[in-house]
Every structure is written in C-alpha cells, then in structure tokens.
Amino acid sequence: MSHPRHTLPLSTGEFLRFVGRERDIVDLCRLLGTARLVTLTGTGGIGKTRLALHVAERLLRRFPDGTRFIDLSESTCHEQALRTVANGLQAVEDDARTVTESIITALRTQNTLLLLDTCEYAIGPMAQLCQAILRDCPRVRILVTSRQPLHVPEENIWRVPPLSLPTRPTPTDPYASSPAPLPRRDIQRYESVRLFVTRAHAARSGFEMTRENSGYVAEICRMLDGMPLAIELAAARVRVLSVQQILRRLDDRFQLLTSDGSDALPPRQRTLRAVLSWSHELLSEPERLLLHRLSAFTTWYLEAAEEVCSGEGVDPTEVLPLHFSLLDKSLIVMDVELDGRTHYRLPETVRAYAAEQLAAEGDAELYWGRYLDYAVGQVQRDVRRVRDPQPWPERVGRLRLYDHHRDNIGRLVGWALSHGRPDDALRLVTGLRTHWNVRGLAAEGSWLIERCLDTGADDQDPHLRALALALHAELRLDLDPPTQVTALARCALESARACRAPEAAATALTILAQLALRSGELDESERHATAAWAWAERSRDPVTEGAALEVSALLARRRGDGDTALLHLKRRTARAEELDDQWSRARGLHLLGVLAAERREFGPARTLMEEGLEIFTHLEANPAAARCSRALGRLHLSEGRPVDAREPLATSLRVSFASGQRIAVARALEALAELALAEEEAERAAALVGSAAELRASLQRPSAETVRLRSAVERAVGHTRAAEGWEAWRSLPLEQVRDRALAFPVAGEDEPRVEELTRRESEIAELAGQGLSNREIGSRLSISQSTAARHIANIFRKLSISSRRQLTGWVSRGEAGPP
C-alpha cells in the first residue's frame, strides 16, 4: 500500500485563507534548499504551526517521497515522543530495533520533509532524534516548530516575528478621543490589519473597515502585538461587538479572547489564556518567578531586572541565565540596544498574563514599589548630573533612554498615585523637565503632572508641588489660552514664594514675562524677567537660568535694544558650551541668527540658523526644529529667494503637525502664506492665513500677523477675492489643510521644467507611491534605507513636491515610467 504524498492537516481552502507571511514563506523555502534542519520558534499564538504548514505545502513538489507531519503537542515524555514520531511515519519496530532505530530505518532512503510540530515538551528526545536523522538519513530535511530551540549543531533558528503593525501616530490633537484613522492604502500594507479585516469579514459578512473605525482596528492590532491567534480571536468578536467595544474590553483580554465555538483550533489554542498557560507550565520555578516580576516593566535592561526582580527565589546571579532561558522559550523578546544596553520586553499579552500571576502571589506591591524606587533614584541622579559639564553623547543617550521608557514612566506615575506615594510621582515628572521640552511632549508631560497635582495635594512636599505647578504652566504655554496659563503661573509663583523654592519661582516668573511680552505689556514683562533672573541665580539650575536669559533677550529685542539682546544670548550660549549642552546652545544659535537677520546680515544669520537646525534635527527635537526651519524660510524670503524658502517652510509645517502643537501649525501656515504672496499666489495666501486664523481662534491666540497678511492679500487681489480665499479651506479637516499647503503650485511655462527622473528614481517613485516605506523600498531593491531616503529627497526636489501624498498622485497619473 502506497503512502499519501503528504500528511499535512490543512485543506486547500485553509491555505487560501492564509493571510500575511508572504516574505517569510519565500525566505524559508529558500533556506530549506540548503539547510537540513530549520526550527521555527516564537511565543504561543505567533503562528509557527500555520507558517510551517504553508512552507511545507509550498515545497511538496521538491520532495519525491512527500512530506510527513508529526504533532507532538500531547507528547510529554521521552518514550511517548519517539513513539509518536514512529507511528506518524508508520515505522515498524521489532525486537532487534529501538524506536529510534526503526525511525531511522524508515527514513534512511527517503527524500522527504519531516515536519515536527510543537516540540517544546519533548526538546531532549527530539534533539537526539534530529541529530541521528541528520547523520544517517542524508536526503531528509527537518522543519521543527517549538517555543524554544533544540540547540543541536546544524540547527537554523528562525524566530517567527509578529505580523507587521501600523506605527502609532502622534495625533494633531493631543486630547483626541479616538485613535487616528488608518489610510485606506495601509489595509494591504500591514499584515495584522489584513488578518483582522479578513477574519472579521468571515465572522460578519457586512463588516468593512472605514475611516471611522480604522484607527480602532489598528490600535487593536497594536495592543495584541501582531499576534495572529489573538487577532483572529478578537476579530471573531465582531459578531457581537463593534471594534470600539472590542478595544475598550481588551484590558480584560483573557475573558474576551475565547474561541468562537468552532473546532478550527486545537484545545490548547481555544483561548488566549490556554495558549499562555501552556507556555507557563514549561517553566522552572525561578523562570516563573522572574517572568511574573518582569511584568512591572514595559521595557527593561539587565541591570534594572537584577536590581528590581532578584530575591525570594531568584538570585541576582541567576537573572542573566534566566533571561537566556526565557528568550529561548519566546516569552521575552529582544527590544532595542540603547547607549550600550540591550533592552528586553514582554509581548503585551504575555505581560498581562504574568501580571495576573504576580498579583495572585501577593507580590505585586513589593516589586512595583522596588521598581518605583529604582526609577526615582535614576531620575534624581540624572537631574543632579546634568547641572555639571557632561559629554553631549551622554546627554543624548539619556534623552533616548527616556524616549524608550515613556510607557514605563506613565505606568509608574499611575501606580505611585494609587498607592499613596505622590511625592515619588512628582519626583519622576519634574525630573523629566528637559525631556518633555526637548521632545515637544508638552501635552503628555502636563497631563501626568496634572494627575499628580490632583492626587493627595495636602500630603505633597511643598517644594516638589511648587516645582510641578511651575512646570505645568511651562508645558501649557503653547497649548492653552493666555488667561489659563497666567492663572497656572501665578498659582505656581504663590506656592514657590511660600516655601522659598527658587527654581519654581524663576520658572513661574519666566512664564509670566513671556505672556506679558506676547500681549505687548513690555514694562510688566521686564518686571517679571528681572525677578525671574534673581531667583534663577539662586536656583543654580542651568535650564532655569537659560530660560530667564532667553526671555530677557526677547524683551530687549522687542524694545529695539539689539546690543542687550545679543549680550543675553551670548551669555546663554557660552554657558551651554561650558556644559556641552548642545540643545541649549542650538536654541541660542537660532535666536542669534534671528537677530542677525533683522540686522540684514544674511550670510551669518543663515550660518547660525543652519547650525542650530542641524543640532535640532539630529536630536529629533521637533518643536525647536519647526521654529528654526520657519525662521530659515523667512530668511530666504527676506533675501528675495522664495524657491529656496519652500523646503524649510514645508518642513516647519510637517514637523509642527507631527508634534501635535496646533499653535505651531498656525505659525507655519502664516509663514507659507507669506511665501505665497512672494510667489504672487495671493488667493492661496488667503486660504493659508484663513486656516491659521481658524486655528488661532480655537486656541484663543489671535495675532497681528494674521491681520497683516490679510491686508497684504486684499491689496493684491481686492476685498472680494481675498474674502473668498480666506474661507476656502477653513472648514476642511486639518489633515487636508496640511496636504494642500504642501502642494506647491506647479511651475509655469516660463520657469525651469521639472527635471527627468533616472530609471532608479522612477522605480523608487513607483514603490513610494504604492505606500512603501524607505525601509521596505530598501528591502525590495536590496539597497540601504538611507540610500532610499536620499533618492526620495532627490525625487521631491526634481518634481518640486514636498510630500509622499503628492508623489502618490504623480504616480497615479502614470508619470512614473522610466525615461
């Protein structure tokens, strides 16, 4: 009796329903052309078995003797595992042979692919068996799925990644009540979204992804870490819940994500909890204890884990080898390397399960408290360290470390406030002052501070509370109407004076000076600025001193006293250079460039601004980069070079929009209106400044600049056309205003023609127009990501465009063919 060509358990229909992993399947098929043993590892539910089955199905024709699938999920001992393999191969055992020998005999002459599925309960026997097969069966190739590798010499380990995920955008409105919509073209681009939509449609035939629900779908996929099983279980819930309801209920994911009642999944995968319990049972006691304690972190590095998680069954010297073991079992994953430290994280579903176990043991408060102590100690040491000279790379490294630990900070603040430790919460949020400001995280930082200030106010240390009040006012300066910020600053000043807190008092007075300067009350601004400097000198904090000097310089500039302004700014810049604080130095360079431009010293002004912008860009300090780009664009306009002004002004708008600061968006639109006037596009200028005015009205931040620009438009085209242009874009969503603002008018016939693209540029333009990122383009064309980025910049320059959306339109018109 002949054996079937294969024993794969999936039907053709199931293969057709497979979503994603196309690249992985191609690469694994290629790898199995040369490698004899490939092990797919990854956490439970990541899709190892399904991926292996589809690879095996794709390779059927390559193996004349077929493909054999062996399910080892029920094999928990050495003998049982070997007999399961023997039975699957119909290997004959007699008195003269052991089970292993009968397997080898059955395979010795075969040209076949052996798929050993779910080997984690039988790692030892399967490792021995695979070594014997590789030695004695030269034409057999082995594909293994397991939550940890076999660790045999010829093994090729393939860690199955999550499905591709849409990145989490920064909403323009920091208080947006719903996730940002996902562009329709990205439905096909991200595997996780495709899988959700496909499975949801199968569960409810009328389901569609729309602009209104797309943001919720994307956020569900993010919260589930791109884990296919979890996404499929979530998508099945659309039979009874909307995607908004599914997202809200994901905090209780183990109850929500259960099987839909079908028998499509084996029992161990009928619920998300079952999948994780299966992995948990494989762990030793120290592994379990460490995994539970690691749930306090969103991301961590080894030293933090040793400090926080050791003790009570986990020796500090065991933490490193336990990390190796948990990595092998795919329960923790490598995250990133920052400042010479490797970071790790738990997939979100694993973290939620481990947190449940930690709470059940009664140890959650102990280890969260230890983590809070550790984090507060680190932040306070950093606060003291930055007041002295320190190499710039170390400062940048610290900023990037805090970037990566933002979720940790937010969770720690919440835990501290709910467990009677408000002062530690205040130490965390005030210690991150520079981080909030450099990164433009005013909304996020002020929201955390507000939570702290509203919790246990009577029990808070007065100095910490005064500093938090002052920092809150500082962060709200460009987010709230002036009256509200004034009230915040005055409250902070009162608290600071009551407890003689110099840093808080100086910060509050600096904010009041800035507000008075903006409203034209120069004498009041000077009074506050003078008092701010007196307190700042006592604070001995370079950030506070620099802010006081900066507002004094701006006041002197407004009064027409350029020499005094120059003196303050040079002092600020010199102090930054002493400390090697390039961020503060760049702020000084920017303002020195503005002063030079006002003196019509265009060459030095451009040099100063470009140097400052280079620092801001390298640091990814978006708000500062937007301000400096805007100033550089205005400088080009002053020089009579409007074409050169396009790029920096477009950059200012894009960066301002991404940072979520709407007042910065309004200022960028006003600068682009000035550019439009210079290019004799008065009606376009009216539309730009009308949109800026609409934004300013919503923020209660009127500006004389708006009035000046509208008057200029009316002089150019008359009152009626100016009024029509003014209203043209005001009712549009802000995203559409941005896109129209960045779509510069096409050059006229009397202007230079658009340069032709090279063949490579046309190829890249086509891919970019389809929505591929620079990384994806690089992978497709076997070039580096930076090379792809340079090509994109050249394409933008040649086509006189400034956004990928414009490039998509250009490609869709059929203009991307090779020259």
PDB file of N, CA and C in Angstrom, residues 269-308:
ATOM      1  N   GLN A 269      -5.371  25.986  22.031  1.00  0.00           N
ATOM      2  CA  GLN A 269      -5.421  27.308  21.425  1.00  0.00           C
ATOM      3  C   GLN A 269      -6.844  27.860  21.353  1.00  0.00           C
ATOM      4  N   ARG A 270      -7.770  27.281  22.158  1.00  0.00           N
ATOM      5  CA  ARG A 270      -9.149  27.748  22.095  1.00  0.00           C
ATOM      6  C   ARG A 270      -9.321  29.101  22.784  1.00  0.00           C
ATOM      7  N   THR A 271      -8.434  29.425  23.719  1.00  0.00           N
ATOM      8  CA  THR A 271      -8.460  30.740  24.353  1.00  0.00           C
ATOM      9  C   THR A 271      -7.039  31.251  24.461  1.00  0.00           C
ATOM     10  N   LEU A 272      -6.910  32.545  24.572  1.00  0.00           N
ATOM     11  CA  LEU A 272      -5.582  33.134  24.732  1.00  0.00           C
ATOM     12  C   LEU A 272      -4.952  32.675  26.044  1.00  0.00           C
ATOM     13  N   ARG A 273      -5.778  32.542  27.079  1.00  0.00           N
ATOM     14  CA  ARG A 273      -5.245  32.086  28.366  1.00  0.00           C
ATOM     15  C   ARG A 273      -4.667  30.673  28.254  1.00  0.00           C
ATOM     16  N   ALA A 274      -5.330  29.813  27.489  1.00  0.00           N
ATOM     17  CA  ALA A 274      -4.834  28.447  27.339  1.00  0.00           C
ATOM     18  C   ALA A 274      -3.467  28.427  26.666  1.00  0.00           C
ATOM     19  N   VAL A 275      -3.295  29.287  25.676  1.00  0.00           N
ATOM     20  CA  VAL A 275      -2.004  29.366  24.989  1.00  0.00           C
ATOM     21  C   VAL A 275      -0.897  29.736  25.961  1.00  0.00           C
ATOM     22  N   LEU A 276      -1.169  30.736  26.811  1.00  0.00           N
ATOM     23  CA  LEU A 276      -0.133  31.203  27.728  1.00  0.00           C
ATOM     24  C   LEU A 276       0.074  30.228  28.883  1.00  0.00           C
ATOM     25  N   SER A 277      -0.995  29.596  29.328  1.00  0.00           N
ATOM     26  CA  SER A 277      -0.848  28.594  30.387  1.00  0.00           C
ATOM     27  C   SER A 277       0.025  27.442  29.909  1.00  0.00           C
ATOM     28  N   TRP A 278      -0.145  27.069  28.650  1.00  0.00           N
ATOM     29  CA  TRP A 278       0.674  26.005  28.041  1.00  0.00           C
ATOM     30  C   TRP A 278       2.157  26.354  28.155  1.00  0.00           C
ATOM     31  N   SER A 279       2.524  27.588  27.804  1.00  0.00           N
ATOM     32  CA  SER A 279       3.923  28.014  27.917  1.00  0.00           C
ATOM     33  C   SER A 279       4.357  28.083  29.371  1.00  0.00           C
ATOM     34  N   HIS A 280       3.480  28.577  30.237  1.00  0.00           N
ATOM     35  CA  HIS A 280       3.823  28.771  31.647  1.00  0.00           C
ATOM     36  C   HIS A 280       4.159  27.450  32.324  1.00  0.00           C
ATOM     37  N   GLU A 281       3.460  26.390  31.944  1.00  0.00           N
ATOM     38  CA  GLU A 281       3.693  25.083  32.557  1.00  0.00           C
ATOM     39  C   GLU A 281       5.078  24.530  32.238  1.00  0.00           C
ATOM     40  N   LEU A 282       5.699  25.025  31.178  1.00  0.00           N
ATOM     41  CA  LEU A 282       7.013  24.520  30.779  1.00  0.00           C
ATOM     42  C   LEU A 282       8.145  25.133  31.589  1.00  0.00           C
ATOM     43  N   LEU A 283       7.860  26.128  32.419  1.00  0.00           N
ATOM     44  CA  LEU A 283       8.908  26.894  33.087  1.00  0.00           C
ATOM     45  C   LEU A 283       9.316  26.263  34.416  1.00  0.00           C
ATOM     46  N   SER A 284      10.583  26.468  34.759  1.00  0.00           N
ATOM     47  CA  SER A 284      11.040  26.118  36.105  1.00  0.00           C
ATOM     48  C   SER A 284      10.537  27.181  37.085  1.00  0.00           C
ATOM     49  N   GLU A 285      10.641  26.899  38.366  1.00  0.00           N
ATOM     50  CA  GLU A 285      10.138  27.856  39.364  1.00  0.00           C
ATOM     51  C   GLU A 285      10.865  29.204  39.294  1.00  0.00           C
ATOM     52  N   PRO A 286      12.216  29.254  39.198  1.00  0.00           N
ATOM     53  CA  PRO A 286      12.870  30.566  39.064  1.00  0.00           C
ATOM     54  C   PRO A 286      12.449  31.305  37.791  1.00  0.00           C
ATOM     55  N   GLU A 287      12.244  30.565  36.691  1.00  0.00           N
ATOM     56  CA  GLU A 287      11.781  31.199  35.456  1.00  0.00           C
ATOM     57  C   GLU A 287      10.402  31.829  35.655  1.00  0.00           C
ATOM     58  N   ARG A 288       9.519  31.102  36.328  1.00  0.00           N
ATOM     59  CA  ARG A 288       8.179  31.639  36.570  1.00  0.00           C
ATOM     60  C   ARG A 288       8.241  32.892  37.441  1.00  0.00           C
ATOM     61  N   LEU A 289       9.010  32.835  38.516  1.00  0.00           N
ATOM     62  CA  LEU A 289       9.093  33.985  39.422  1.00  0.00           C
ATOM     63  C   LEU A 289       9.623  35.217  38.694  1.00  0.00           C
ATOM     64  N   LEU A 290      10.695  35.039  37.901  1.00  0.00           N
ATOM     65  CA  LEU A 290      11.256  36.193  37.185  1.00  0.00           C
ATOM     66  C   LEU A 290      10.258  36.719  36.158  1.00  0.00           C
ATOM     67  N   LEU A 291       9.606  35.812  35.418  1.00  0.00           N
ATOM     68  CA  LEU A 291       8.634  36.256  34.418  1.00  0.00           C
ATOM     69  C   LEU A 291       7.533  37.088  35.069  1.00  0.00           C
ATOM     70  N   HIS A 292       7.022  36.635  36.197  1.00  0.00           N
ATOM     71  CA  HIS A 292       5.962  37.381  36.880  1.00  0.00           C
ATOM     72  C   HIS A 292       6.450  38.776  37.279  1.00  0.00           C
ATOM     73  N   ARG A 293       7.653  38.870  37.812  1.00  0.00           N
ATOM     74  CA  ARG A 293       8.173  40.153  38.300  1.00  0.00           C
ATOM     75  C   ARG A 293       8.500  41.103  37.165  1.00  0.00           C
ATOM     76  N   LEU A 294       8.895  40.554  36.030  1.00  0.00           N
ATOM     77  CA  LEU A 294       9.193  41.404  34.874  1.00  0.00           C
ATOM     78  C   LEU A 294       7.952  42.112  34.341  1.00  0.00           C
ATOM     79  N   SER A 295       6.768  41.658  34.746  1.00  0.00           N
ATOM     80  CA  SER A 295       5.546  42.304  34.266  1.00  0.00           C
ATOM     81  C   SER A 295       5.419  43.738  34.764  1.00  0.00           C
ATOM     82  N   ALA A 296       6.204  44.133  35.763  1.00  0.00           N
ATOM     83  CA  ALA A 296       6.193  45.535  36.208  1.00  0.00           C
ATOM     84  C   ALA A 296       6.751  46.458  35.126  1.00  0.00           C
ATOM     85  N   PHE A 297       7.600  45.916  34.261  1.00  0.00           N
ATOM     86  CA  PHE A 297       8.232  46.715  33.208  1.00  0.00           C
ATOM     87  C   PHE A 297       7.422  46.650  31.917  1.00  0.00           C
ATOM     88  N   THR A 298       7.503  47.715  31.133  1.00  0.00           N
ATOM     89  CA  THR A 298       7.135  47.633  29.718  1.00  0.00           C
ATOM     90  C   THR A 298       8.361  47.245  28.906  1.00  0.00           C
ATOM     91  N   THR A 299       9.485  47.851  29.262  1.00  0.00           N
ATOM     92  CA  THR A 299      10.778  47.515  28.656  1.00  0.00           C
ATOM     93  C   THR A 299      11.823  47.658  29.756  1.00  0.00           C
ATOM     94  N   TRP A 300      12.921  46.923  29.639  1.00  0.00           N
ATOM     95  CA  TRP A 300      13.934  46.974  30.709  1.00  0.00           C
ATOM     96  C   TRP A 300      15.274  46.548  30.153  1.00  0.00           C
ATOM     97  N   TYR A 301      16.326  46.809  30.943  1.00  0.00           N
ATOM     98  CA  TYR A 301      17.665  46.301  30.644  1.00  0.00           C
ATOM     99  C   TYR A 301      18.111  45.459  31.834  1.00  0.00           C
ATOM    100  N   LEU A 302      19.180  44.716  31.645  1.00  0.00           N
ATOM    101  CA  LEU A 302      19.544  43.671  32.590  1.00  0.00           C
ATOM    102  C   LEU A 302      19.765  44.208  33.997  1.00  0.00           C
ATOM    103  N   GLU A 303      20.481  45.342  34.118  1.00  0.00           N
ATOM    104  CA  GLU A 303      20.796  45.870  35.451  1.00  0.00           C
ATOM    105  C   GLU A 303      19.522  46.209  36.222  1.00  0.00           C
ATOM    106  N   ALA A 304      18.525  46.740  35.517  1.00  0.00           N
ATOM    107  CA  ALA A 304      17.254  47.060  36.183  1.00  0.00           C
ATOM    108  C   ALA A 304      16.582  45.784  36.676  1.00  0.00           C
ATOM    109  N   ALA A 305      16.591  44.740  35.848  1.00  0.00           N
ATOM    110  CA  ALA A 305      15.974  43.472  36.260  1.00  0.00           C
ATOM    111  C   ALA A 305      16.700  42.878  37.460  1.00  0.00           C
ATOM    112  N   GLU A 306      18.032  42.953  37.470  1.00  0.00           N
ATOM    113  CA  GLU A 306      18.798  42.423  38.604  1.00  0.00           C
ATOM    114  C   GLU A 306      18.462  43.168  39.889  1.00  0.00           C
ATOM    115  N   GLU A 307      18.300  44.477  39.795  1.00  0.00           N
ATOM    116  CA  GLU A 307      18.024  45.297  40.973  1.00  0.00           C
ATOM    117  C   GLU A 307      16.596  45.101  41.476  1.00  0.00           C
ATOM    118  N   VAL A 308      15.655  45.036  40.565  1.00  0.00           N
ATOM    119  CA  VAL A 308      14.240  45.041  40.948  1.00  0.00           C
ATOM    120  C   VAL A 308      13.707  43.635  41.202  1.00  0.00           C
TER     121      VAL A 308
END
